[in-house]
PDB file of C-alpha atoms in Angstrom:
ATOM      1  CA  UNK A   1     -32.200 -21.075  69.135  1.00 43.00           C
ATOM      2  CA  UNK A   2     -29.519 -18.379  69.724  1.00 39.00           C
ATOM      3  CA  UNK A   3     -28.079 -18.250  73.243  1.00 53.00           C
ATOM      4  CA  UNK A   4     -25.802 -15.177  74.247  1.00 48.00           C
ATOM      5  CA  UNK A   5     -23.920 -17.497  76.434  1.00 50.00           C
ATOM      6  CA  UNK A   6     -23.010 -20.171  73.774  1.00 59.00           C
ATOM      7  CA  UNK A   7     -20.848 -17.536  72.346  1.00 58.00           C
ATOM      8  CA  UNK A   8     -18.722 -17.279  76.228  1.00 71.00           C
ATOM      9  CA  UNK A   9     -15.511 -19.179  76.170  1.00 81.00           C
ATOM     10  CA  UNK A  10     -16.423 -21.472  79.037  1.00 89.00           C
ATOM     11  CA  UNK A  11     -13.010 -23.034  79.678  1.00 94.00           C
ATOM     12  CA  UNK A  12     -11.846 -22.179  83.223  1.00 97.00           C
ATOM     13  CA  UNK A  13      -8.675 -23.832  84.017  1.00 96.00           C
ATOM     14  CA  UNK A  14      -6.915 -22.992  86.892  1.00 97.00           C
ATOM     15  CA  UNK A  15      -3.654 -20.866  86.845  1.00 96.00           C
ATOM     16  CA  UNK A  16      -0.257 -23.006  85.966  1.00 96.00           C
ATOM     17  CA  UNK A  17       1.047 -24.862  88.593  1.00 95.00           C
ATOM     18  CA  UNK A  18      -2.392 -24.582  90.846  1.00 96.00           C
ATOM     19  CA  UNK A  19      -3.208 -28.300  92.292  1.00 97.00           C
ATOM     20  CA  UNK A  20      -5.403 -30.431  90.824  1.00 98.00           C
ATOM     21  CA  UNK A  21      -9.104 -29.797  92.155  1.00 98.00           C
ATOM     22  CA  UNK A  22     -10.239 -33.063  94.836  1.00 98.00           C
ATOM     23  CA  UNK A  23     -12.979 -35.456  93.724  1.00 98.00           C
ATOM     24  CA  UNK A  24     -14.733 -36.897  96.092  1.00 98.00           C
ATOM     25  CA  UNK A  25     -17.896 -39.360  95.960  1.00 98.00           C
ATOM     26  CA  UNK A  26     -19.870 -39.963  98.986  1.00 97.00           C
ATOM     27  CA  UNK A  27     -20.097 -43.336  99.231  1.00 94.00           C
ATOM     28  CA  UNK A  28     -23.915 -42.836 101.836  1.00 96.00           C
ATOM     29  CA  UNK A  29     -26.277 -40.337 101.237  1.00 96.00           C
ATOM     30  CA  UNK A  30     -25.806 -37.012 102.772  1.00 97.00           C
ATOM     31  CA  UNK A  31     -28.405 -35.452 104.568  1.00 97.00           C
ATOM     32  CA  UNK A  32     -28.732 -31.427 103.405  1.00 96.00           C
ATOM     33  CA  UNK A  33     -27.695 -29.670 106.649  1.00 96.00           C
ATOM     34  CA  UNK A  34     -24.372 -31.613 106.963  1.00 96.00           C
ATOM     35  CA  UNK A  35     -23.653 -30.986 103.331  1.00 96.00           C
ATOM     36  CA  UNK A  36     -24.245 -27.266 103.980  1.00 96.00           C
ATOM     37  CA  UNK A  37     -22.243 -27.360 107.186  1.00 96.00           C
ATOM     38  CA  UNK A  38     -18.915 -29.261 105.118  1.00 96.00           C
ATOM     39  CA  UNK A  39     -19.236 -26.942 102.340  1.00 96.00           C
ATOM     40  CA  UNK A  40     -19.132 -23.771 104.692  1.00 96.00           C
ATOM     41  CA  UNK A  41     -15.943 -25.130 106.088  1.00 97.00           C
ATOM     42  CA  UNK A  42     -14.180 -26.803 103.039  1.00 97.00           C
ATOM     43  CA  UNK A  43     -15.253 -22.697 101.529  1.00 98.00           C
ATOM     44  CA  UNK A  44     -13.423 -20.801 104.118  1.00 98.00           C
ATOM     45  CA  UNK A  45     -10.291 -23.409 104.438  1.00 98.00           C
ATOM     46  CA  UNK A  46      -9.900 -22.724 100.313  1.00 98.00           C
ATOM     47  CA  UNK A  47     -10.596 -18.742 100.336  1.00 98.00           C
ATOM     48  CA  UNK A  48      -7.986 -18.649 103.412  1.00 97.00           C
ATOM     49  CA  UNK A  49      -5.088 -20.433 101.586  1.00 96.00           C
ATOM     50  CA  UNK A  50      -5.644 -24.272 103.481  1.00 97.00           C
ATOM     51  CA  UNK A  51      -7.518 -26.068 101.208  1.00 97.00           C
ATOM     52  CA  UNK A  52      -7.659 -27.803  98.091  1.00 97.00           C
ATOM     53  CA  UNK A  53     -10.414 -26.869  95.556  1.00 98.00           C
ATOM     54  CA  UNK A  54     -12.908 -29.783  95.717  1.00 98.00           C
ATOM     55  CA  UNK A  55     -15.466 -31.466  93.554  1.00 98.00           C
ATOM     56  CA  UNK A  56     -17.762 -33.107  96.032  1.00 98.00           C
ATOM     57  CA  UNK A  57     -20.479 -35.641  94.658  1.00 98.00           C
ATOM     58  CA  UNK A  58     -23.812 -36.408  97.075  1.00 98.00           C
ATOM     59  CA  UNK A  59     -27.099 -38.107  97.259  1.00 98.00           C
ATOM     60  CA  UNK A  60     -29.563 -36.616  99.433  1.00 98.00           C
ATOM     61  CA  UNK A  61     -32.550 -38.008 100.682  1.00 98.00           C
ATOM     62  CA  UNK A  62     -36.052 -36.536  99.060  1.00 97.00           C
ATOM     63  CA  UNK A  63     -36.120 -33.244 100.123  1.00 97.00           C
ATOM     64  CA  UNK A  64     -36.945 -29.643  98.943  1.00 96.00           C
ATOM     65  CA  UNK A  65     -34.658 -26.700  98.821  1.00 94.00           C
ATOM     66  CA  UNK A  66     -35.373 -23.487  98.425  1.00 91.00           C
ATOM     67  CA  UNK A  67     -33.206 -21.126  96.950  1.00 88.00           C
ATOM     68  CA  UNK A  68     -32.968 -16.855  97.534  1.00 88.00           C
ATOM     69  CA  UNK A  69     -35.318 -16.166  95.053  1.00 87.00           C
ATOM     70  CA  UNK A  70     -38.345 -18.877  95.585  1.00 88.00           C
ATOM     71  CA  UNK A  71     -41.644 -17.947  95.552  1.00 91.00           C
ATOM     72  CA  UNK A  72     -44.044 -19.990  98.322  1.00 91.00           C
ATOM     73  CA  UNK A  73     -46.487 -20.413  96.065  1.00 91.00           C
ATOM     74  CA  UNK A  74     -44.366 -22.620  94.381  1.00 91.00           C
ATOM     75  CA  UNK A  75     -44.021 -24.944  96.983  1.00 94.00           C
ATOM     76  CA  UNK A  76     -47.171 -27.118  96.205  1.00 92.00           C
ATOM     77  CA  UNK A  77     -46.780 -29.846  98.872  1.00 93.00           C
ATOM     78  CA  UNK A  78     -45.477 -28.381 101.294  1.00 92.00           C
ATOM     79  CA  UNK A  79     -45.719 -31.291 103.918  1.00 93.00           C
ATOM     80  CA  UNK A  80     -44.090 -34.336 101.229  1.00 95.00           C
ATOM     81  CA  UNK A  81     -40.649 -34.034 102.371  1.00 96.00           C
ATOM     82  CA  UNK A  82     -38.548 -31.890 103.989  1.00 96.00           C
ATOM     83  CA  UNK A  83     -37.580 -28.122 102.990  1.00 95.00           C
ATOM     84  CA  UNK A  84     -34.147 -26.382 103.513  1.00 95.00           C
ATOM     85  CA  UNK A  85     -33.733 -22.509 102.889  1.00 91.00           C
ATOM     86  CA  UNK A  86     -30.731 -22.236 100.652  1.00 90.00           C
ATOM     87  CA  UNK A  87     -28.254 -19.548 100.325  1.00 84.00           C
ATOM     88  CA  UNK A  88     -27.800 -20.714  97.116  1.00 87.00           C
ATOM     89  CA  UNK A  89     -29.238 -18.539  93.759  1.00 81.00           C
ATOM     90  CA  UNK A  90     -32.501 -20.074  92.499  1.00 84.00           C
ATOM     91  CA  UNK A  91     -35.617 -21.163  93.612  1.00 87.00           C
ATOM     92  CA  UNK A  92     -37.174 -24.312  94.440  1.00 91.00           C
ATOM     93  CA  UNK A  93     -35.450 -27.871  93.602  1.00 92.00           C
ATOM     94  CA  UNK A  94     -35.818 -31.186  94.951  1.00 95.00           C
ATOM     95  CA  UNK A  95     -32.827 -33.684  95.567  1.00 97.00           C
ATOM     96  CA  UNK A  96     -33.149 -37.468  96.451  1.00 98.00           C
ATOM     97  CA  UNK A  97     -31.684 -40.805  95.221  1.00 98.00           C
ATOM     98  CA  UNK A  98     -31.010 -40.982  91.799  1.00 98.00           C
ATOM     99  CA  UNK A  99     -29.536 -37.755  91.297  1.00 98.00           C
ATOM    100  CA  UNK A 100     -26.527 -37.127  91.425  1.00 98.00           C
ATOM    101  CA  UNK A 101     -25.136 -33.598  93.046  1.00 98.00           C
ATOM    102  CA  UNK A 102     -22.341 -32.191  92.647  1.00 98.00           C
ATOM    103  CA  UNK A 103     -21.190 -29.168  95.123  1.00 98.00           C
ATOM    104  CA  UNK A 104     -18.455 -27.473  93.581  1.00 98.00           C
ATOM    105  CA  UNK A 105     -15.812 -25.651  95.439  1.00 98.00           C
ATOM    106  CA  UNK A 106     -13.254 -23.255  93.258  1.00 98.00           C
ATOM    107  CA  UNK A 107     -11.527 -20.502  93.672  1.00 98.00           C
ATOM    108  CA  UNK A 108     -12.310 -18.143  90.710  1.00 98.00           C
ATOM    109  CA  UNK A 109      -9.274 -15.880  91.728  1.00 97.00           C
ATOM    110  CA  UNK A 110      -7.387 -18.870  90.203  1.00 96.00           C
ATOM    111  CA  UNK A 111      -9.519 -19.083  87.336  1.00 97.00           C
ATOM    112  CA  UNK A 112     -11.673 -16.126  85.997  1.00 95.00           C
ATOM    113  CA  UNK A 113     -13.625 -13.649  88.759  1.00 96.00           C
ATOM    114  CA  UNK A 114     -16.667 -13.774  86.682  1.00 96.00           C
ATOM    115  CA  UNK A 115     -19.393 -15.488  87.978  1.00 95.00           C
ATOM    116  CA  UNK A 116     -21.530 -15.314  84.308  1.00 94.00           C
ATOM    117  CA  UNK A 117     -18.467 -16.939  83.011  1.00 95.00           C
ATOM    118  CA  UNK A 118     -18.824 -19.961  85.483  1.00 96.00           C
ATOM    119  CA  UNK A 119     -22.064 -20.591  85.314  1.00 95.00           C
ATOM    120  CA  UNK A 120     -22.171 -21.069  81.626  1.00 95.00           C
ATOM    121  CA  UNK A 121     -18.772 -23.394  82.256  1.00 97.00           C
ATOM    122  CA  UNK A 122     -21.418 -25.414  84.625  1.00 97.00           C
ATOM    123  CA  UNK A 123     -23.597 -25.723  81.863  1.00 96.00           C
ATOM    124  CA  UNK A 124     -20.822 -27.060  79.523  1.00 97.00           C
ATOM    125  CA  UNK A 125     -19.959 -29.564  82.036  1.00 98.00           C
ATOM    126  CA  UNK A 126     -23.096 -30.545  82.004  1.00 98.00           C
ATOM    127  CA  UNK A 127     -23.613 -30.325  77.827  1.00 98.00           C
ATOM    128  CA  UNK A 128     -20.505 -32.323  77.843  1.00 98.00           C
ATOM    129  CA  UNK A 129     -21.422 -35.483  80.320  1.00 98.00           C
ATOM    130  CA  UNK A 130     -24.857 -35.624  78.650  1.00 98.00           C
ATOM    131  CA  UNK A 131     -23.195 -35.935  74.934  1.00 98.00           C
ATOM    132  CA  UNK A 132     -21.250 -39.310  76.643  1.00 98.00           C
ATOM    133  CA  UNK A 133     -24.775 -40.513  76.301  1.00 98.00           C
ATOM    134  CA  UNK A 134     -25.751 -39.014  72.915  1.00 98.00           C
ATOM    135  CA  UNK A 135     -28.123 -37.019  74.917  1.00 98.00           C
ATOM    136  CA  UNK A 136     -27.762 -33.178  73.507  1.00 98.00           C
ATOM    137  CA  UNK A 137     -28.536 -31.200  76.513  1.00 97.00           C
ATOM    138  CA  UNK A 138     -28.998 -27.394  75.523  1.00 96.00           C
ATOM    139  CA  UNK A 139     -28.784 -23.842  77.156  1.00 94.00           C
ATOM    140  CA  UNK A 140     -31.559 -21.138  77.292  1.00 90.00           C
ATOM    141  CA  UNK A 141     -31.108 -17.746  77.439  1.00 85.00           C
ATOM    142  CA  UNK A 142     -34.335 -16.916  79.774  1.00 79.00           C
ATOM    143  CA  UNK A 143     -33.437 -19.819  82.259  1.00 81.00           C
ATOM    144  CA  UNK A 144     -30.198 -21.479  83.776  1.00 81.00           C
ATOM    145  CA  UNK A 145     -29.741 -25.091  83.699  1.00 89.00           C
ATOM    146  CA  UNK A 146     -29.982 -27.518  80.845  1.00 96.00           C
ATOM    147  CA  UNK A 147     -32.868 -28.666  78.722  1.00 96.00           C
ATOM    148  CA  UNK A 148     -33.412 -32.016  76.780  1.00 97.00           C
ATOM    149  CA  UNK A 149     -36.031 -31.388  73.409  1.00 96.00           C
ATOM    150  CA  UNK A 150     -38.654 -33.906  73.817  1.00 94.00           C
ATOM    151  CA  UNK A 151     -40.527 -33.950  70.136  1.00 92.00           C
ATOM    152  CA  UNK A 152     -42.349 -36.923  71.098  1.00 92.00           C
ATOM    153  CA  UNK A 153     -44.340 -35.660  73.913  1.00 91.00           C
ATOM    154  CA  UNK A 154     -45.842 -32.399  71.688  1.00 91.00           C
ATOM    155  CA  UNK A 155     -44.364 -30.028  69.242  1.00 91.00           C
ATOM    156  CA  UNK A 156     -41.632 -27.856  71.058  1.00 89.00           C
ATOM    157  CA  UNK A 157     -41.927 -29.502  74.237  1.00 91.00           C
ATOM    158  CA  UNK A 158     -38.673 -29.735  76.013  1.00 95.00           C
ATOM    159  CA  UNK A 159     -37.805 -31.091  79.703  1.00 95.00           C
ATOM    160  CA  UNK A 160     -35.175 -29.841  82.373  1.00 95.00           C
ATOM    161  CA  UNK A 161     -32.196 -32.730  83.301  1.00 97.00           C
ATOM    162  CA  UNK A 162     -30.035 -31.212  85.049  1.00 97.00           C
ATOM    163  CA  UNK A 163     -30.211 -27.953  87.768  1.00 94.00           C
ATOM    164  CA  UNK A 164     -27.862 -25.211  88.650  1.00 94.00           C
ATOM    165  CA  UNK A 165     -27.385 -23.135  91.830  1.00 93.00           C
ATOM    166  CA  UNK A 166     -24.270 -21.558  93.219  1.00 95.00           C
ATOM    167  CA  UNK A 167     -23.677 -19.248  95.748  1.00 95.00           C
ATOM    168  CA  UNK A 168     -20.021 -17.181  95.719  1.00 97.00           C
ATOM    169  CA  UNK A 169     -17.796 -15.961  98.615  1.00 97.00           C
ATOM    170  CA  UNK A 170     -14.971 -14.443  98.966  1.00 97.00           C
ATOM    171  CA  UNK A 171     -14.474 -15.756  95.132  1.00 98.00           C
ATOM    172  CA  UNK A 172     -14.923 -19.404  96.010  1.00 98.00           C
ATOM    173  CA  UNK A 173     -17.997 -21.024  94.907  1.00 98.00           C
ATOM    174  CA  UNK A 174     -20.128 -23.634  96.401  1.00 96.00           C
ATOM    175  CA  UNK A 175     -23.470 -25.236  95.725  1.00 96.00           C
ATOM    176  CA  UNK A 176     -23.390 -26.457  92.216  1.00 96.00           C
ATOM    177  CA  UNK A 177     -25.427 -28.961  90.020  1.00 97.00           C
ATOM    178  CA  UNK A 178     -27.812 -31.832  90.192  1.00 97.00           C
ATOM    179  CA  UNK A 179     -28.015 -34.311  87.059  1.00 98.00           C
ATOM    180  CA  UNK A 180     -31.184 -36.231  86.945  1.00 98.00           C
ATOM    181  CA  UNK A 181     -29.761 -39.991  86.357  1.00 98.00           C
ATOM    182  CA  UNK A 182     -33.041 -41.838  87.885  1.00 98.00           C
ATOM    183  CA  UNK A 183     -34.987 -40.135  90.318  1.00 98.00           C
ATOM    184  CA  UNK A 184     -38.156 -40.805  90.890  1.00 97.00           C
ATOM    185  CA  UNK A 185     -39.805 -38.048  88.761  1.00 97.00           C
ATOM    186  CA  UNK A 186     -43.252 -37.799  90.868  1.00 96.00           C
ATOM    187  CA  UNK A 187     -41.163 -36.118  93.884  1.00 96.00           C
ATOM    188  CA  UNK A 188     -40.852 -32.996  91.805  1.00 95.00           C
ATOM    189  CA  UNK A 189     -44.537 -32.988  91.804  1.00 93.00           C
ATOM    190  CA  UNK A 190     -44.182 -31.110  95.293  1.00 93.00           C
ATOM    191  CA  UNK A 191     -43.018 -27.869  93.795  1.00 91.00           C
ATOM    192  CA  UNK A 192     -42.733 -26.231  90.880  1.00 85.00           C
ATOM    193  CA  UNK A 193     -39.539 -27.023  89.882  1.00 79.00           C
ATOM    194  CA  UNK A 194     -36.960 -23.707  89.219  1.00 64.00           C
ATOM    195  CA  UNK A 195     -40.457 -21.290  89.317  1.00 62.00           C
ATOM    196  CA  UNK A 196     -40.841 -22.786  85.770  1.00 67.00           C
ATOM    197  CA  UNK A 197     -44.466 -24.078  85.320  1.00 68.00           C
ATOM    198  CA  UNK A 198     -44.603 -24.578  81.251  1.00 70.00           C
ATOM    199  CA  UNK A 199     -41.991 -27.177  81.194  1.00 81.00           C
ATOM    200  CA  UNK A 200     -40.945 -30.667  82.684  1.00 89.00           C
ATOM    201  CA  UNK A 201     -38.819 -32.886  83.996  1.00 95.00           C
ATOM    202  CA  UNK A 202     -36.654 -35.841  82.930  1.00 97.00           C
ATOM    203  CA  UNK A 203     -33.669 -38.097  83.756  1.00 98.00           C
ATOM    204  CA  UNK A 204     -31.346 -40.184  81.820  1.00 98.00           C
ATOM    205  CA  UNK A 205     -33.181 -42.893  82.363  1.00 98.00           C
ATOM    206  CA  UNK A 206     -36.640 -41.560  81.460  1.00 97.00           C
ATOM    207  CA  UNK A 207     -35.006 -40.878  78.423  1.00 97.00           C
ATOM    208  CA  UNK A 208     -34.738 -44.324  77.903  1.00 97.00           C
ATOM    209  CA  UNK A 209     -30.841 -44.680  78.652  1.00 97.00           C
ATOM    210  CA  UNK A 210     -29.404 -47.645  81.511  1.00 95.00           C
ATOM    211  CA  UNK A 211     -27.408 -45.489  82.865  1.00 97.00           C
ATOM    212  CA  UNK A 212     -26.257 -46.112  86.470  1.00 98.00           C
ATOM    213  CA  UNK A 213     -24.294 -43.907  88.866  1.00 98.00           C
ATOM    214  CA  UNK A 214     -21.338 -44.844  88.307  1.00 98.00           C
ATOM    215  CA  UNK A 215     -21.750 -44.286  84.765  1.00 98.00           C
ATOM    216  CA  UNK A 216     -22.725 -41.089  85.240  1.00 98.00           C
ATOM    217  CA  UNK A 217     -19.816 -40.003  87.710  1.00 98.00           C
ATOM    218  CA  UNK A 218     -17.429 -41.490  84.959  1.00 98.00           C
ATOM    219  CA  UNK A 219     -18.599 -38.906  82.313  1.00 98.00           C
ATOM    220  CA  UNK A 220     -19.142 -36.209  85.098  1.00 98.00           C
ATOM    221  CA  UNK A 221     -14.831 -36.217  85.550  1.00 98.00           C
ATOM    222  CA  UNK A 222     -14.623 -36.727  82.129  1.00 98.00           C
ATOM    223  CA  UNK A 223     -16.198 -33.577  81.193  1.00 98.00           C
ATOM    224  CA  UNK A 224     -15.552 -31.573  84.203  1.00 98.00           C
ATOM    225  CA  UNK A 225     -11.769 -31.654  83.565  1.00 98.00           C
ATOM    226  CA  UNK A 226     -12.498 -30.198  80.313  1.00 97.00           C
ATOM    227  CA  UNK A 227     -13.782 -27.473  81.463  1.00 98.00           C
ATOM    228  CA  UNK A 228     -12.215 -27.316  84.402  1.00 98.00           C
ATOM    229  CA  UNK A 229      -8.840 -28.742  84.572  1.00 98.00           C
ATOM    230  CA  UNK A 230      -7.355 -32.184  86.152  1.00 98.00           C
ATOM    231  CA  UNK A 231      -8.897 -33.855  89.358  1.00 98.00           C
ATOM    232  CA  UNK A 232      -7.743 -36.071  91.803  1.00 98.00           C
ATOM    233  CA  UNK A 233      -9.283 -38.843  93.786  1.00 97.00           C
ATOM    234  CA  UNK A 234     -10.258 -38.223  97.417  1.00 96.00           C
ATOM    235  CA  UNK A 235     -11.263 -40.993  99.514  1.00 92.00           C
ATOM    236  CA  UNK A 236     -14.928 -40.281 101.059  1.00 82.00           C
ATOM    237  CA  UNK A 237     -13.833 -41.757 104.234  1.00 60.00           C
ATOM    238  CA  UNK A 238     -11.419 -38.712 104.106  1.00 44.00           C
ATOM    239  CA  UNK A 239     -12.951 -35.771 106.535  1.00 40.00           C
ATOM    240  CA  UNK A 240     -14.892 -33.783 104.282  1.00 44.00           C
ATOM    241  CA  UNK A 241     -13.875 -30.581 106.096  1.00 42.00           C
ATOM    242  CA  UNK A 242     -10.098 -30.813 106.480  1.00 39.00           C
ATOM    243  CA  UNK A 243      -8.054 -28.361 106.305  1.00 37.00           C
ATOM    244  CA  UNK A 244      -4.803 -30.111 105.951  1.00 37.00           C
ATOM    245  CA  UNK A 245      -4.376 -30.460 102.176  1.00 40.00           C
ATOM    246  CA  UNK A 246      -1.591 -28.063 100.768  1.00 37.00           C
ATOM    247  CA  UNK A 247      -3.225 -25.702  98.841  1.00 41.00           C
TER     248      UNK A 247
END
């Protein structure tokens, strides 16, 4: 299945002698208006010159987002759990325990000011963490995000794992991706997931894979650095919107 974007160069290191980009893992979930909140202010403290880049990695509790382009009528159950507006690109996705989200917060004037570039370099993370597990996660060219073929369910059926989203200001991005480790699969039965009706769902676990968290986080850095470049550990007791590291 061709895919313009398989033919991008999806590498997007940051300039020489740029610091390594923060990685931080929430050790409690994080409800969605705080994470919104830390990413506005970790966003402006990096686009002003005061702050790292930083990888930030979440649980939410179940709740629905909706993103600048999602239609109400795709919000089926519209009472199950909560549901955020989003400035992010997108439509509707859910987030709760199991997945894992990561908000990612660079500054493409140190990398490449082309946000086509970075969202296929998202999907390559993503390609990459998945082939940790021998699970070959693929593109499409009519849909962002990345898709699992599931032969066994029907002939071409194929499932969504993993989400993307961003939002871009002042050439710093935030928002990011959600990988599907083990939620529980029914809560995307509230919407229709990314406007996208014909297809499903699936985790690495549905997929018949024990992978746990921490697993998952491993092959996250793994891949992400890359694509990306090196990362350094950040406490998560550290305050999530300092300003203090030297950029």
């Amino acid at each position: 299945m061709v895919n313009a974007r398989d033919d991008i160069e999806t590498r997007m290191p940051a300039v020489p002698g740029s610091p390594p980009v923060e990685w931080v893992i929430a050790d409690a979930p994080v409800s969605y208006p705080d994470a919104v909140a830390e990413m506005d202010a970790r966003v402006a403290a990096i686009a002003a010159g005061t702050a790292r880049e930083r990888v930030w990695l979440v649980e939410h509790p179940p709740l629905y987002t909706a993103g600048t382009s999602a239609d109400p009528a795709d919000l089926v159950a519209p009472d199950r759990f909560p549901v955020f507006e989003s400035g992010r690109g997108g439509q509707y996705t859910y987030h709760g325990p199991g997945q894992r989200v990561a908000y990612v917060m660079l500054d493409l004037k140190r990398r490449r000011q082309d946000v086509r570039v970075f969202v296929a370099a998202l999907e390559a993370w993503i390609i990459g963490t998945l082939a940790a597990f021998n699970v070959r996660g693929e593109r499409r060219e009519d849909r962002v995000g990345v898709w699992v073929r599931r032969p066994e369910k029907a002939p071409g059926a194929e499932d969504k794992i993993a989400a993307i989203g961003i939002r871009v200001r002042r050439w710093v991005t935030f928002h990011g991706i959600s990988l599907n480790v083990e939620p529980d699969l029914d809560h995307f039965g509230g919407i229709v997931p990314c406007g996208i009706r014909q297809h499903g769902v699936t985790s690495l676990v549905d997929l018949g894979l024990p992978v746990t968290m921490a697993d998952a986080d491993l092959a996250l850095r793994a891949a992400f650095e890359t694509v990306f470049g090196e990362t350094v550990t950040v406490p998560a007791e550290a305050p999530q919107t300092s300003a203090s590291a030297t950029p």
